[in-house]
PDB file of C-alpha atoms in Angstrom:
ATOM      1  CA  UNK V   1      16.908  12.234 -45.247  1.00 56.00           C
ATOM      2  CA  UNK V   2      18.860   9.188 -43.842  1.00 78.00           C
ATOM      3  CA  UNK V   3      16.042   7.622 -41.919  1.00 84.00           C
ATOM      4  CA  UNK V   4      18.702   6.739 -38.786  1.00 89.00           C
ATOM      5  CA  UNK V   5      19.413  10.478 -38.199  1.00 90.00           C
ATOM      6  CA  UNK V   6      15.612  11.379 -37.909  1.00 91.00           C
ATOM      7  CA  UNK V   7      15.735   8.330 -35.364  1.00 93.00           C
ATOM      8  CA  UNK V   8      17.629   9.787 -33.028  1.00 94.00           C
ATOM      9  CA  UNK V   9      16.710  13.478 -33.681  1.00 94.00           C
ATOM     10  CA  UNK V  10      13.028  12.058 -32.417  1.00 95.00           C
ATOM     11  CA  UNK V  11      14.971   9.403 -29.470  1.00 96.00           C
ATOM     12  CA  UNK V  12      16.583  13.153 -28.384  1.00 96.00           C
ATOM     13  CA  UNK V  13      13.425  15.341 -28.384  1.00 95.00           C
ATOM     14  CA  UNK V  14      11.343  12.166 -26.443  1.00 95.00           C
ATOM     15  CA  UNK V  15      14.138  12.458 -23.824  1.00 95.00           C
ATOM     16  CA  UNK V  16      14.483  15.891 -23.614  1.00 95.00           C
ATOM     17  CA  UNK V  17      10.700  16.813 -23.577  1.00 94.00           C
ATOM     18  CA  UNK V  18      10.475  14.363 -20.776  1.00 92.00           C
ATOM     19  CA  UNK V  19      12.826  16.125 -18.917  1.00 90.00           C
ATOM     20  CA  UNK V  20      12.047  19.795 -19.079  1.00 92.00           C
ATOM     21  CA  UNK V  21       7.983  18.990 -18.651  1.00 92.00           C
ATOM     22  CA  UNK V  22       8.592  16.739 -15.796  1.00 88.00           C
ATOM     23  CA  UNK V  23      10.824  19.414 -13.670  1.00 88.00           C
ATOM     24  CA  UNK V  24       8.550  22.069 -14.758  1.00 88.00           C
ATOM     25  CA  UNK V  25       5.067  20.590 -14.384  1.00 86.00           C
ATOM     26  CA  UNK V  26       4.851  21.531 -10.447  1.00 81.00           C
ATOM     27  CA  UNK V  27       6.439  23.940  -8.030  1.00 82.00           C
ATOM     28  CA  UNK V  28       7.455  20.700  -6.339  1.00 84.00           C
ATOM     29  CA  UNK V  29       8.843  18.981  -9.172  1.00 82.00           C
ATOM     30  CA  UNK V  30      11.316  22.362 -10.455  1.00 87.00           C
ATOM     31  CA  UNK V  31      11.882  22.902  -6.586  1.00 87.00           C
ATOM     32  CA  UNK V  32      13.447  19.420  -6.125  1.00 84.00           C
ATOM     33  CA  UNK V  33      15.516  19.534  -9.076  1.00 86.00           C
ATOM     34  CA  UNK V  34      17.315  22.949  -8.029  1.00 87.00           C
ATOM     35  CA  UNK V  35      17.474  21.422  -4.839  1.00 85.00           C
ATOM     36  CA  UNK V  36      19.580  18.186  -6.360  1.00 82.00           C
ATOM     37  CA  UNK V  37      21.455  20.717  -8.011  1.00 84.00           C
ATOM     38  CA  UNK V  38      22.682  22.052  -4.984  1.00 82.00           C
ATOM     39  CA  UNK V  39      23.223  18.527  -3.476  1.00 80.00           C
ATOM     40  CA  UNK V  40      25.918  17.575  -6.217  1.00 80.00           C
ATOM     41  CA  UNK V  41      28.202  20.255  -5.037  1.00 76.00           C
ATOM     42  CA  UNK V  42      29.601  21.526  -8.301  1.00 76.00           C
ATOM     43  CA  UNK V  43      28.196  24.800  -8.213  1.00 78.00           C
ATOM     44  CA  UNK V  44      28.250  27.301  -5.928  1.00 80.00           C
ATOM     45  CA  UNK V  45      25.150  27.491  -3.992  1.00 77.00           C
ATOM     46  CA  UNK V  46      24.365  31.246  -5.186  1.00 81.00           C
ATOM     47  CA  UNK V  47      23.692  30.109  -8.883  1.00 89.00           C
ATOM     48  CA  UNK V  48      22.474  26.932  -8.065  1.00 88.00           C
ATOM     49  CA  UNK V  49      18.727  28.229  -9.414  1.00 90.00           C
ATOM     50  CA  UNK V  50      19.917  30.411 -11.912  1.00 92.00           C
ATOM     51  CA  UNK V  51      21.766  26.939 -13.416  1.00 91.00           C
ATOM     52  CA  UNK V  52      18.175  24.964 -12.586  1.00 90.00           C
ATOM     53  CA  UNK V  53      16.677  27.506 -15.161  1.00 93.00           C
ATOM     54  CA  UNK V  54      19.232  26.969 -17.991  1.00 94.00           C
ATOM     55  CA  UNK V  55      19.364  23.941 -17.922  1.00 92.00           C
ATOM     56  CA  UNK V  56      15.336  24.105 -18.357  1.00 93.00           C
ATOM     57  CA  UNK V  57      15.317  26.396 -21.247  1.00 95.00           C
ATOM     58  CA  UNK V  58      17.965  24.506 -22.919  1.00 95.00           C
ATOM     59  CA  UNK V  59      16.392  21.359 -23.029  1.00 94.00           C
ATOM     60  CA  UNK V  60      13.168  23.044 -24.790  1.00 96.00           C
ATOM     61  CA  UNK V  61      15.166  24.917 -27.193  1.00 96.00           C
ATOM     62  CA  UNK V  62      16.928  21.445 -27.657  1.00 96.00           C
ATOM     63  CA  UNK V  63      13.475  19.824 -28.296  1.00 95.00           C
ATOM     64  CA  UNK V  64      12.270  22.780 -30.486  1.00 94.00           C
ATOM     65  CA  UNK V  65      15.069  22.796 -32.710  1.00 95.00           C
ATOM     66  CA  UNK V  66      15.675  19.077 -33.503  1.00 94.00           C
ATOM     67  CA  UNK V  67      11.946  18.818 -34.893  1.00 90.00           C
ATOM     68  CA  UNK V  68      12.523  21.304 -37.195  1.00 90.00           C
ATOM     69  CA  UNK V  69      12.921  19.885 -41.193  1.00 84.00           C
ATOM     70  CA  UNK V  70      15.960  22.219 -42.152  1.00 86.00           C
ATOM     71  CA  UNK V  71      18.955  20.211 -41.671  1.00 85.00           C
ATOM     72  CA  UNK V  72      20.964  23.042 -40.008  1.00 88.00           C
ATOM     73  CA  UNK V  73      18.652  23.658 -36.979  1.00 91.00           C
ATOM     74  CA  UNK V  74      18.472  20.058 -35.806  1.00 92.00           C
ATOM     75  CA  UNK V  75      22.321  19.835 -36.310  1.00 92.00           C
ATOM     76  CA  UNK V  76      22.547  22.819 -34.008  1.00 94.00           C
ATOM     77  CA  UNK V  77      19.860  21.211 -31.803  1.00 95.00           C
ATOM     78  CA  UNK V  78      21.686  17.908 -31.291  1.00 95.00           C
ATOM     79  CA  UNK V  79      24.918  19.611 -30.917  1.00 95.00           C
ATOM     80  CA  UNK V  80      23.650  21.342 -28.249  1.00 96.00           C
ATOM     81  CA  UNK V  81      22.138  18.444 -27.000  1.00 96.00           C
ATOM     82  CA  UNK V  82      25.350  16.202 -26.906  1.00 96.00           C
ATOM     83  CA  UNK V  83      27.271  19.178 -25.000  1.00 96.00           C
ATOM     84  CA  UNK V  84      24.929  19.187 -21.988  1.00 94.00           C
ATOM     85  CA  UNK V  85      25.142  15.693 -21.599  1.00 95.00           C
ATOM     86  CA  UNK V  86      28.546  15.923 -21.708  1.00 95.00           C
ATOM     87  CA  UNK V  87      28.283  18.303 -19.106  1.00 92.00           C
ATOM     88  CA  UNK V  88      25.512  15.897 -17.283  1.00 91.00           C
ATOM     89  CA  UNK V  89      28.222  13.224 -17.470  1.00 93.00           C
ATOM     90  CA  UNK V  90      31.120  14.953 -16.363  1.00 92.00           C
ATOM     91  CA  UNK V  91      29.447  16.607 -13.179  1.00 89.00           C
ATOM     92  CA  UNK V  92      27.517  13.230 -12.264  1.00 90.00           C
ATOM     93  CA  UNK V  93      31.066  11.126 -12.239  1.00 92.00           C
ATOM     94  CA  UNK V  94      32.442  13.629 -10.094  1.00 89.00           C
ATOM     95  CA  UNK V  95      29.102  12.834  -7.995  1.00 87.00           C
ATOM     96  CA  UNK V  96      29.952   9.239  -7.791  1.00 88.00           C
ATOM     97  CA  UNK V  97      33.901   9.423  -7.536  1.00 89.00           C
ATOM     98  CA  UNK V  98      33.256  11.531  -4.376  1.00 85.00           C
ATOM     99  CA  UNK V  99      30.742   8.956  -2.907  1.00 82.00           C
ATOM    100  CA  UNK V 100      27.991  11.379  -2.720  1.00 76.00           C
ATOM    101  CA  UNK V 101      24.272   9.597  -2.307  1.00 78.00           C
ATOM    102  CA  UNK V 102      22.969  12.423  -4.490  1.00 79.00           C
ATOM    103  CA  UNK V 103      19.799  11.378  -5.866  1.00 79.00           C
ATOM    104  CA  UNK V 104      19.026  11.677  -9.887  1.00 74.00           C
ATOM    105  CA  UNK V 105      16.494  14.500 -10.834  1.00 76.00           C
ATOM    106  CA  UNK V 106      16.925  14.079 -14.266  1.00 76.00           C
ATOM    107  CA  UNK V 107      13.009  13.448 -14.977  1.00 75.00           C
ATOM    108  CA  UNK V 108      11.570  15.593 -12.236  1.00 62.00           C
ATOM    109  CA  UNK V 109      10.577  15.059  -8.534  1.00 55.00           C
ATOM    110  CA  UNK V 110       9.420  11.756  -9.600  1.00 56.00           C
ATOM    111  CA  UNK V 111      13.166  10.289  -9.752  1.00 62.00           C
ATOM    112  CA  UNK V 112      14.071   8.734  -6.669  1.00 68.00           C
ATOM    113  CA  UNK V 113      17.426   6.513  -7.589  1.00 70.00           C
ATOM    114  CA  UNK V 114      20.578   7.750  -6.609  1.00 80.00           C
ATOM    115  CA  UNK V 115      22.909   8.403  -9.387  1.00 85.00           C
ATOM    116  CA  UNK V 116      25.509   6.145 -10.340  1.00 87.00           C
ATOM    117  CA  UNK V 117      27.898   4.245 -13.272  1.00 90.00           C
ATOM    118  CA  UNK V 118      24.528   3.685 -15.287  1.00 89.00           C
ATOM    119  CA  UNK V 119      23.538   7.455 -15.213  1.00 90.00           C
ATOM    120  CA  UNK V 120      26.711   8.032 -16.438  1.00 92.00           C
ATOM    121  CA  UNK V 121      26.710   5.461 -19.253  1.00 94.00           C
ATOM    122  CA  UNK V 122      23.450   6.815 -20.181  1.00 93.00           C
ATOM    123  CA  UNK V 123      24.455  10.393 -20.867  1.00 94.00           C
ATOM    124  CA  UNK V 124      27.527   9.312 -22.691  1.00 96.00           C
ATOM    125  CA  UNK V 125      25.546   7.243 -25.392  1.00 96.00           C
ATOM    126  CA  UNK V 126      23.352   9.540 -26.157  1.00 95.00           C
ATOM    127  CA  UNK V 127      25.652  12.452 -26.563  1.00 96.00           C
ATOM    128  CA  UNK V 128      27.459  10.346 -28.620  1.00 96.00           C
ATOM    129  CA  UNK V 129      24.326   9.298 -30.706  1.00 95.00           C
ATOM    130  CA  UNK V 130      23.274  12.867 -30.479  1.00 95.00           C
ATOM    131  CA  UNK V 131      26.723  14.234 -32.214  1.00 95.00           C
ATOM    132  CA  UNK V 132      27.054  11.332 -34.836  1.00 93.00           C
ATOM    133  CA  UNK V 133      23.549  12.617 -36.005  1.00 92.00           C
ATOM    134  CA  UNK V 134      24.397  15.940 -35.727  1.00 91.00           C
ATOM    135  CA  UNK V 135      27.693  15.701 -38.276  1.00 89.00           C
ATOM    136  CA  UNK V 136      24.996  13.628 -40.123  1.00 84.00           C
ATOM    137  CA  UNK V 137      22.716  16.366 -40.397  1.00 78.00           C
ATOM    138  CA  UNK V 138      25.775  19.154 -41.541  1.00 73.00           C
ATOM    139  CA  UNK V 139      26.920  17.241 -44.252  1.00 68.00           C
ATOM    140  CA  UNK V 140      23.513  17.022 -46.411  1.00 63.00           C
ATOM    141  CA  UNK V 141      21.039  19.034 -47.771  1.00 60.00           C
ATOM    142  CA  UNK V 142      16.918  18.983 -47.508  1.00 57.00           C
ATOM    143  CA  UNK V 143      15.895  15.972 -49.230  1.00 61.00           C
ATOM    144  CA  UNK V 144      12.684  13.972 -50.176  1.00 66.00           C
ATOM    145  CA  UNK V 145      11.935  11.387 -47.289  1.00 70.00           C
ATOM    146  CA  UNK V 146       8.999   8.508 -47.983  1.00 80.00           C
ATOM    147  CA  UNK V 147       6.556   8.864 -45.298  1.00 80.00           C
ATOM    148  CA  UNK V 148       6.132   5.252 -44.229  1.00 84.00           C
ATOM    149  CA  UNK V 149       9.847   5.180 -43.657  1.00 85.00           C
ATOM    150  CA  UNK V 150       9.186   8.286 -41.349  1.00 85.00           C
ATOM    151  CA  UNK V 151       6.963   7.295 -39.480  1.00 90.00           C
ATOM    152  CA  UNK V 152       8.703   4.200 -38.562  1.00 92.00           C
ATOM    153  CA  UNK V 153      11.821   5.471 -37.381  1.00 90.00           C
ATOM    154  CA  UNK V 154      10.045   7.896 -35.182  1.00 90.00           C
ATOM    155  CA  UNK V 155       8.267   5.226 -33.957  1.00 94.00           C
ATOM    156  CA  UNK V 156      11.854   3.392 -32.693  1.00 93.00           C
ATOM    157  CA  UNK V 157      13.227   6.870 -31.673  1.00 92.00           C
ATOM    158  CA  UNK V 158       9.434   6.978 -29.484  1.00 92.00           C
ATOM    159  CA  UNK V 159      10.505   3.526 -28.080  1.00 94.00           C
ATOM    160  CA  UNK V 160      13.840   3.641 -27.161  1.00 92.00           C
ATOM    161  CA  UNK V 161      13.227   7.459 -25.844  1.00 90.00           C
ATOM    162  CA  UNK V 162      10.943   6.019 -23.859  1.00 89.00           C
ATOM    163  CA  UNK V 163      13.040   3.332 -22.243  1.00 90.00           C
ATOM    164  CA  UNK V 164      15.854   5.428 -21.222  1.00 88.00           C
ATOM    165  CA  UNK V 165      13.118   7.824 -19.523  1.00 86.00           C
ATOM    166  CA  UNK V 166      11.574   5.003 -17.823  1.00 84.00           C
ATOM    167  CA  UNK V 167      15.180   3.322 -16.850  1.00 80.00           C
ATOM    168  CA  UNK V 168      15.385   4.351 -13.120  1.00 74.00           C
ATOM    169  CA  UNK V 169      11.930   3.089 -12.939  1.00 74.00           C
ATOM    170  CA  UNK V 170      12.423  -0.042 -14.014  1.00 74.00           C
ATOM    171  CA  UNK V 171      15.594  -0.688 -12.209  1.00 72.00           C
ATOM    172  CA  UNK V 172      13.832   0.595  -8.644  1.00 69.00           C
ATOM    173  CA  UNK V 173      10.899  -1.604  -9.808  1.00 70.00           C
ATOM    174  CA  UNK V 174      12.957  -5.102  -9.981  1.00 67.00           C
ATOM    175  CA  UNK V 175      15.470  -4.032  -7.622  1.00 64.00           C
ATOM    176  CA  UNK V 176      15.028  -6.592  -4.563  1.00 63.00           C
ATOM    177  CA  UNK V 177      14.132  -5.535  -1.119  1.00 58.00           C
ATOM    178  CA  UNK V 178      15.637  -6.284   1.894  1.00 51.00           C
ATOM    179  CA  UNK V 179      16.003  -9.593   4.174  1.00 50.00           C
ATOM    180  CA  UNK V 180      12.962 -10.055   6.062  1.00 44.00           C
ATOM    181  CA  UNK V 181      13.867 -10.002   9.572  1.00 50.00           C
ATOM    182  CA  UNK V 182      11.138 -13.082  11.012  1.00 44.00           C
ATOM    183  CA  UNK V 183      11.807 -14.737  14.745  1.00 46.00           C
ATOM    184  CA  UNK V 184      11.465 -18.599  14.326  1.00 47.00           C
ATOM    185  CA  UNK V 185       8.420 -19.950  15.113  1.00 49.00           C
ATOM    186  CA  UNK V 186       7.831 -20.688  19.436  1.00 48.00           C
ATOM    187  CA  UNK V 187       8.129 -24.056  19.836  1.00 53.00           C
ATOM    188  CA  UNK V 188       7.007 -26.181  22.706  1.00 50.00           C
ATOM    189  CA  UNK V 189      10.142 -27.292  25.742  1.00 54.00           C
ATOM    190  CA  UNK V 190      10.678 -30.771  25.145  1.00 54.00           C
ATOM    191  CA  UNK V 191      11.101 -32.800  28.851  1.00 51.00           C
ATOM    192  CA  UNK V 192      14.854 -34.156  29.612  1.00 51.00           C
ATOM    193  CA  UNK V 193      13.379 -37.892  28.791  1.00 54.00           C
ATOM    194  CA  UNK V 194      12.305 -36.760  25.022  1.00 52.00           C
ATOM    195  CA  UNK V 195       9.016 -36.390  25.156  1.00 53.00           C
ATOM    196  CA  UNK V 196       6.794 -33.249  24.660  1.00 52.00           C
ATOM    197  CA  UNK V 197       5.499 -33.023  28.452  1.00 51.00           C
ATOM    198  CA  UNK V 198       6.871 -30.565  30.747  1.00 50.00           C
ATOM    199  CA  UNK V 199      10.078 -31.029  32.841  1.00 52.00           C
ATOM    200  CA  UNK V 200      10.923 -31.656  36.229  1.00 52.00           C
ATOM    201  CA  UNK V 201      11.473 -28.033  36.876  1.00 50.00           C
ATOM    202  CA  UNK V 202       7.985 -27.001  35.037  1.00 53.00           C
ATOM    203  CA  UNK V 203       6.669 -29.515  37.248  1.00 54.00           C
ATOM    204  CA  UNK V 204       7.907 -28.328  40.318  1.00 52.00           C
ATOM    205  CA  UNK V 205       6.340 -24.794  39.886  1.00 56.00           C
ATOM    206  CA  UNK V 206       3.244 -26.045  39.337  1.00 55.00           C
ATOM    207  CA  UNK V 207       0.364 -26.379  42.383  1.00 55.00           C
ATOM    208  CA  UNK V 208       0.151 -29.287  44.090  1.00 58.00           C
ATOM    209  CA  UNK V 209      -3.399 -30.788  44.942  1.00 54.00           C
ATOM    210  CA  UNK V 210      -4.082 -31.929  48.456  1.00 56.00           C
ATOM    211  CA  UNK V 211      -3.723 -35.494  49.045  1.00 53.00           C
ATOM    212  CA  UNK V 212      -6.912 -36.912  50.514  1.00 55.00           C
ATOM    213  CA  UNK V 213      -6.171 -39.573  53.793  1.00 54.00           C
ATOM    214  CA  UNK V 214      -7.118 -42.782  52.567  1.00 50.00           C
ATOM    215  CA  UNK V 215      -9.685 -44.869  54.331  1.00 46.00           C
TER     216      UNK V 215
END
């Protein structure tokens, strides 16, 4: 089993199973994603939900059959896998061509980042790393695999799965916030000779005492 394919078989399945259980773990969380659907204006608004649900079920069959050990399965599993990404990547640059401040539901209600050139970038690698393995996986037949090597190229698929899940996170974390709008600090009216004492004019308003005769 070349040890790179099972890499990104697991990198697929990480971010694919973090998709489907994050939009599905809470009304709130599958409600905001068909909602998002809606907002990128691609499909018409009548099979907006029926589209939420596909797109659902196709990322768990996705993650169901690139697990499997039969090299035919997970071929079919990352093929599938690179075409709706393709699709992902082709609606979302429409998104941003248009200008639309439709905000990325990929991962659930918890996305908040608007989608954009990176989102884009994003779905093109990994279809592409998701078809290279899947012509990979149609060209060879079960083999023997050692264990140790196994277990650490799941391990990298693990980590850099988790990094493109956790990519709009990161961004909104170090993304900088705004100028801080702060008045300059009140400082005391200098008099016209230079001196910090009140003016002629301050002086002026202020009461006068009465002047006692002299004796």
């Amino acid at each position: 089993m070349p040890y790179a394919e099972f890499a990104v078989r697991v990198l697929i399945a990480t971010v694919f199973l973090t998709a489907a259980v994050s939009k599905v773990r809470s009304g709130r969380s599958f409600t905001a994603f068909t909602a998002s659907l809606g907002r990128l204006d691609v499909l018409p608004g009548a099979v907006t939900r029926a589209a939420a649900v596909a797109v659902v079920a196709v990322e768990w069959l996705v993650c169901a059959l690139v697990l499997m050990p039969w090299p035919r399965p997970a071929g079919a599993g990352l093929a599938l896998a690179a075409a709706l990404l393709v699709v992902f990547a082709v609606a979302i640059t429409r998104v941003v061509a248009r200008g639309t401040r439709a905000v990325c539901r990929c991962f659930g209600s918890a996305s908040r980042e608007p989608l954009g050139v990176r989102h884009i970038v994003r779905n093109v690698l990994l279809a592409v790393l998701a078809a290279s393995a899947a012509w990979t996986s149609t060209l060879r037949e079960t083999t023997s695999a050692q264990p140790g090597a196994l277990a650490v190229a799941a391990l990298a698929g693990l980590l850099v799965g988790g990094c493109v899940t956790a990519l709009d996170a990161v961004v909104e974390l170090f993304r900088p916030s705004g100028p801080v709008n702060s008045s300059p600090t009140a400082r005391p009216r200098r008099s016209p000779d230079g001196t910090g004492g009140t003016g002629a004019a301050d002086r002026a308003r202020q009461p006068r005492l009465p002047v006692r005769p002299g004796r």
